Coordinates of C-alpha atoms (C1' of nucleotides) in Angstrom, one line a residue:
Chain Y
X1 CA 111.4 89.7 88.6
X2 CA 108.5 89.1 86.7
X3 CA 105.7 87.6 88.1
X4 CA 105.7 84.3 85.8
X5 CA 109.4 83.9 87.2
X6 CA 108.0 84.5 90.9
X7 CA 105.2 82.2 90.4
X8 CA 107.7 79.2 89.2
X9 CA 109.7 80.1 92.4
X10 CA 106.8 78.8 94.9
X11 CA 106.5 79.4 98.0
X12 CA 107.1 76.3 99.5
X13 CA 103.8 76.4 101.5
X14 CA 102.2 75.3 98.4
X15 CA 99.0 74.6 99.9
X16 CA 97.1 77.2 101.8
X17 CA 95.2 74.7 104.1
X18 CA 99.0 73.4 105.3
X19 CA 100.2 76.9 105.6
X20 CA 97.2 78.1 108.1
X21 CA 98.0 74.5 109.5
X22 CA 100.1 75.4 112.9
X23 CA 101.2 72.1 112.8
X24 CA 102.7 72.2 109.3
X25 CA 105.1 74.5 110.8
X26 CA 105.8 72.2 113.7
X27 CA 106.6 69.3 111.7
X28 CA 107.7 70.4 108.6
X29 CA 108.6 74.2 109.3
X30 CA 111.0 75.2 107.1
X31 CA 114.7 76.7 108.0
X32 CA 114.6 79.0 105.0
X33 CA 112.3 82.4 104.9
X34 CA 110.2 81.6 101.6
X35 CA 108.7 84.7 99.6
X36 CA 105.4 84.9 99.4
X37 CA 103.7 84.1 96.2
X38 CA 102.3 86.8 93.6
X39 CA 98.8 86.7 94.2
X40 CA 99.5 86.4 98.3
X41 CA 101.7 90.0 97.4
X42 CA 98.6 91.2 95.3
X43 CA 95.8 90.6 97.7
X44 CA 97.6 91.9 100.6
X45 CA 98.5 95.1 98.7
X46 CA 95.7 95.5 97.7
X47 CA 94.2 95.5 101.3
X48 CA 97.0 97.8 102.4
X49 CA 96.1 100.2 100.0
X50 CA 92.2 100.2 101.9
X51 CA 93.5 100.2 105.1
X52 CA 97.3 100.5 106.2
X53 CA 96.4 98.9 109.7
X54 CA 95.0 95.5 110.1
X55 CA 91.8 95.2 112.6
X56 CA 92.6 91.6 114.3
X57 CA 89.7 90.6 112.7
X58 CA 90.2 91.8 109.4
X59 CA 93.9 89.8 109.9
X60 CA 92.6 86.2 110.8
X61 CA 90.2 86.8 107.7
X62 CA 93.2 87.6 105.1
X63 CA 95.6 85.3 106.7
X64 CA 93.1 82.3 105.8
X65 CA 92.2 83.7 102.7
X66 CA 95.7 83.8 101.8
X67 CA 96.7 80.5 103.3
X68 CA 99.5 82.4 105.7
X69 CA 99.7 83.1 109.3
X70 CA 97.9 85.1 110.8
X71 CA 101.5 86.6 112.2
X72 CA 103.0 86.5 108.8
X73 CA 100.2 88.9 107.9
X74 CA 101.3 91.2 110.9
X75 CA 104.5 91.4 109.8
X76 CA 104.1 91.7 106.0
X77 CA 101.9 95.0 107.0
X78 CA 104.9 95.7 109.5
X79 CA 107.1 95.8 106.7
X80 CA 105.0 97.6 103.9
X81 CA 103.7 100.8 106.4
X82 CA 108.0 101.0 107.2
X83 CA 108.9 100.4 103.6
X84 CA 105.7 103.3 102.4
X85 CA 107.2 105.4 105.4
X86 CA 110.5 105.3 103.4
X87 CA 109.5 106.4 100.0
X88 CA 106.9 109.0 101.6
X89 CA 110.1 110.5 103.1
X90 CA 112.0 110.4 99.6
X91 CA 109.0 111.9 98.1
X92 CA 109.0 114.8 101.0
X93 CA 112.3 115.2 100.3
X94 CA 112.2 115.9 96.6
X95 CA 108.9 118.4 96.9
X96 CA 111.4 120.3 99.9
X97 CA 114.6 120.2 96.9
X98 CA 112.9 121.7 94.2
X99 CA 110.9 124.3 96.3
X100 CA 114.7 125.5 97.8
X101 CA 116.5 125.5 94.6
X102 CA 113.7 127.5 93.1
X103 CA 114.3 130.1 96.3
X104 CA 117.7 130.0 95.9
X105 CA 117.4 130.9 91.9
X106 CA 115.0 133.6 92.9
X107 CA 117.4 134.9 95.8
X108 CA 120.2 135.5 93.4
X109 CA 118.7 137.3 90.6
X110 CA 117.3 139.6 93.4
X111 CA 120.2 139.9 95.0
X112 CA 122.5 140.6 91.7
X113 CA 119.7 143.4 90.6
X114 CA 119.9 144.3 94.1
X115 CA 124.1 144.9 93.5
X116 CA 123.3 146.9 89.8
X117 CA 120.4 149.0 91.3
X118 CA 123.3 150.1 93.8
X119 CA 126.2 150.4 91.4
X120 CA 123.2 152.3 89.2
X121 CA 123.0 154.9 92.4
X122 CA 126.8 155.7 92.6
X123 CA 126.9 156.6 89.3
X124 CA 123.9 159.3 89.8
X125 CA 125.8 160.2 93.3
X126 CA 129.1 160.6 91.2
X127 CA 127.3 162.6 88.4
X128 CA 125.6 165.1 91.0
X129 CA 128.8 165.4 92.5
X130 CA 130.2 166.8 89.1
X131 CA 127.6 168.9 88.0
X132 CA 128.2 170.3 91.9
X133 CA 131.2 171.2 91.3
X134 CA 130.5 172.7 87.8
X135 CA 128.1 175.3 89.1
X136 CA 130.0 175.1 92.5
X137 CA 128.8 177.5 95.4
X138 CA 132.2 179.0 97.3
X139 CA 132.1 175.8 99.7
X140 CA 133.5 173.4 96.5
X141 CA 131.1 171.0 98.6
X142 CA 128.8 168.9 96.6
X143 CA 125.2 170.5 97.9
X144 CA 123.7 167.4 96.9
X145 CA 124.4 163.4 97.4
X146 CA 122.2 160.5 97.1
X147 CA 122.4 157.9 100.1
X148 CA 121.6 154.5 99.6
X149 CA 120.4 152.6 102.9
X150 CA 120.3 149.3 103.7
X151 CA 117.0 148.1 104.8
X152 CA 114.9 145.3 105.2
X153 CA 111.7 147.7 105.3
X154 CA 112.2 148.1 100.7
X155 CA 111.5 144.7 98.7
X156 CA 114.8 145.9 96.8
X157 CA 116.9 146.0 100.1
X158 CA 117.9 149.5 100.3
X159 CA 116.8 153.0 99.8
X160 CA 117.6 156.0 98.2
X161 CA 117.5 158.9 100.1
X162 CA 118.8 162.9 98.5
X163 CA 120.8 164.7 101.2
X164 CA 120.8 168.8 100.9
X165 CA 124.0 169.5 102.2
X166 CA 123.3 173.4 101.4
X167 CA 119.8 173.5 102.9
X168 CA 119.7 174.7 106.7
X169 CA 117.0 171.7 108.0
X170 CA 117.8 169.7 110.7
X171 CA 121.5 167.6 110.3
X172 CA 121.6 169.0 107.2
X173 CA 119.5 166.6 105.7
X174 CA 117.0 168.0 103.8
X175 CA 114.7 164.8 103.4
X176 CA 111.5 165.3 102.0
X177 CA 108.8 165.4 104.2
X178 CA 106.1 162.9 102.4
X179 CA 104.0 161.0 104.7
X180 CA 103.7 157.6 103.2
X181 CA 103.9 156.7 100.3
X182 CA 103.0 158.5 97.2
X183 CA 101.3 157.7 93.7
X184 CA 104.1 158.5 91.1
X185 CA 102.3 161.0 88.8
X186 CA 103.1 161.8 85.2
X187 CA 105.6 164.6 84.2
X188 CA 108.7 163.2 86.5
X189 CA 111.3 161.8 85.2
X190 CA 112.5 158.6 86.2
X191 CA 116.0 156.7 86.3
X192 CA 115.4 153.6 84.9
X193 CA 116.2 150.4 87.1
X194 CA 117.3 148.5 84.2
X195 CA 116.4 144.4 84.5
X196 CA 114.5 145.1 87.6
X197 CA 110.9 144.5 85.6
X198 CA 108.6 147.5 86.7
X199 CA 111.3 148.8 88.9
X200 CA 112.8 152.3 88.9
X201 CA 114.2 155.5 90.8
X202 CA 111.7 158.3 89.7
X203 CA 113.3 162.1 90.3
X204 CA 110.2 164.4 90.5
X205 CA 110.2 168.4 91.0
X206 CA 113.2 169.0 89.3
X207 CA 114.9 172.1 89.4
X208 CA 117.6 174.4 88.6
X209 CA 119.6 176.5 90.9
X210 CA 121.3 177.9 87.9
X211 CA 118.0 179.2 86.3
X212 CA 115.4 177.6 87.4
X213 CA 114.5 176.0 83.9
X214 CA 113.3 171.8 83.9
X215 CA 115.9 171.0 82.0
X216 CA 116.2 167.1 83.2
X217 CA 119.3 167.7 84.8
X218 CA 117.7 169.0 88.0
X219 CA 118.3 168.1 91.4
X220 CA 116.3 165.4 93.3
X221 CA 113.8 166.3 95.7
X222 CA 112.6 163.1 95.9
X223 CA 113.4 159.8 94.8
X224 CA 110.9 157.2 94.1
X225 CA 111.2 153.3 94.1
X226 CA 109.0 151.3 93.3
X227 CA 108.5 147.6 92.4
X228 CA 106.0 146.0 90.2
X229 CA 102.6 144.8 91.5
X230 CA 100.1 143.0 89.4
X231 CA 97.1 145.9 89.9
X232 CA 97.5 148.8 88.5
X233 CA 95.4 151.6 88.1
X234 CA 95.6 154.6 85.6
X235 CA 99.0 153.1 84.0
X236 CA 100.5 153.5 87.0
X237 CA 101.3 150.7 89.2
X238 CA 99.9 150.4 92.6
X239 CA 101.9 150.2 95.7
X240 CA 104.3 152.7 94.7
X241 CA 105.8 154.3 97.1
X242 CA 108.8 156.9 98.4
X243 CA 110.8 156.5 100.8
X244 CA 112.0 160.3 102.1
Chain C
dT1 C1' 129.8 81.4 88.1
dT2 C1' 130.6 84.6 91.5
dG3 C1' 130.8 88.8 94.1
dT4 C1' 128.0 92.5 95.5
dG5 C1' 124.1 95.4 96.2
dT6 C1' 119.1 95.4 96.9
dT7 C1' 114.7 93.6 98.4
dT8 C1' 111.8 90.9 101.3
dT9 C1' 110.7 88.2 105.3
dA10 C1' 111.2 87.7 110.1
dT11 C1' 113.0 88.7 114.9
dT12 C1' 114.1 91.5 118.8
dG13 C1' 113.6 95.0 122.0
dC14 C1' 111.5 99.0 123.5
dC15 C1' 107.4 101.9 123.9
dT16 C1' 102.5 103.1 124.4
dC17 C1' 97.8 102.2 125.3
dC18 C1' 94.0 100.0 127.5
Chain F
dG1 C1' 100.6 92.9 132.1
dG2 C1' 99.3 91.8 127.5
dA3 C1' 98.7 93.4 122.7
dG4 C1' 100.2 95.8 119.1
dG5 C1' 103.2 99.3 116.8
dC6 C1' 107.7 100.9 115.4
dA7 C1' 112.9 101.0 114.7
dA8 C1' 116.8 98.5 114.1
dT9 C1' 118.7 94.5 112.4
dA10 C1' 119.5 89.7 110.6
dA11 C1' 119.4 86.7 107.0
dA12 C1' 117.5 84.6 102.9
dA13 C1' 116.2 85.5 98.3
dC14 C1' 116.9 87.9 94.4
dA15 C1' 119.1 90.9 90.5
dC16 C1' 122.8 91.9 87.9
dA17 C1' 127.4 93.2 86.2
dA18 C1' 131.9 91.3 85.2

DNA sequence: TTGTGTTTTATTGCCTCC
DNA sequence: GGAGGCAATAAAACACAA
């Protein structure tokens, strides 16, 4: 409705001075709610907009200003906080959406590099497996496996750890002993997380139990994972860390 | 023109505060 | 207990498609 259209449909308290008039409304009240005017709408939004609540004072003064009653007034700032309560609620809403749908998109591009990184790990597991069994000691047992772990403590979800099935520690699992975690240094080799920006498995202190030569296809003695982080110092990026 | 959905004005009942 | 606020609701006014 534009407001030339509003203004032709008056309200029919056309005259202030009859509409602040207590006895207009006795003697001529009408049965029909009229709307009230543009300029009434504009001036009281406007003093809404200062001050949401109406002093008593402040209330007499607009009601005579704006030829209504002083009640009208009441209720007309009645309405408006209850109809600004509604949209704020909208608005609330829509800030809570977005912010959850952006979570949820994050959530399941972690979660489906969270699946490959795993899938990534079997294959290595299987691989070890085979070159085990290549070079076999008399058991035919694998001497080596990697182990992935569910946890909540790794931003990817799980770790890696490298069992030494041949080795004669403790529950035959020959974790290695790092306290904390480590700085990745140059001259390891690393399996490459792929998608998983700055992500990867590094395999560091390779050797051979054939002959002893670094020929990359070494066992594990420790794997690395390690996940982005803005600083970085030397190339390398801080935070890394190992999980034994 | 009419049916229907939305907006605006007003009332009612309950609650809180002084 | 009275004044004022709020939620729920009624009802008139209005917008708009068919």
């Amino acid at each position: 409705m534009g407001i030339e259209e509003a203004t032709k449909r008056q309200s029919i308290f056309s005259y202030p001075e009859d509409l602040y008039n207590e006895e207009y409304y006795d003697d001529q009240a009408p049965e029909k709610k009229r709307r009230l005017t543009p300029e009434q709408v504009h001036l009281l939004e406007k003093s809404f907009e200062v001050e949401n609540k109406l002093e008593p004072e402040k209330k007499t003064q607009l009601a005579k200003k704006l030829g209504m009653q002083p009640r009208q007034v009441a209720v007309w700032f009645q309405n408006r906080r209850a109809r600004w309560k509604t949209k704020q609620l909208e608005r609330d809403y829509d800030v809570l959406k977005s912010s959850y749908d952006s979570l949820l998109l994050s959530y399941d591009s972690i979660k489906k590099e969270n699946e490959k990184l795993k899938s990534e790990v079997n294959f290595l597991n299987e691989k070890l497996s085979a070159k085990d069994v290549a070079g076999a000691p008399a058991s035919g047992q694998s001497s080596h496996a990697l182990q992935v772990e569910e946890t909540r403590d790794s931003p990817l979800g799980f770790v890696v750890k490298v069992e030494d099935r041949l080795s004669s520690g403790s529950g035959g699992s020959a974790v290695v002993d790092e306290d904390g975690p480590q700085l990745v240094d140059s001259g390891h080799s690393y399996f490459h997380c792929n998608d998983y920006p700055g992500s990867l498995v590094a395999v560091n202190g390779l050797q051979s139990e054939d002959d002893g030569s670094d020929d990359s296809r070494g066992y594990c003695s420790e794997i690395f994972a390690a996940a982005e982080e803005p600083h970085q110092e030397g190339g390398v990026p801080m935070g890394w860390w190992a999980w034994p």
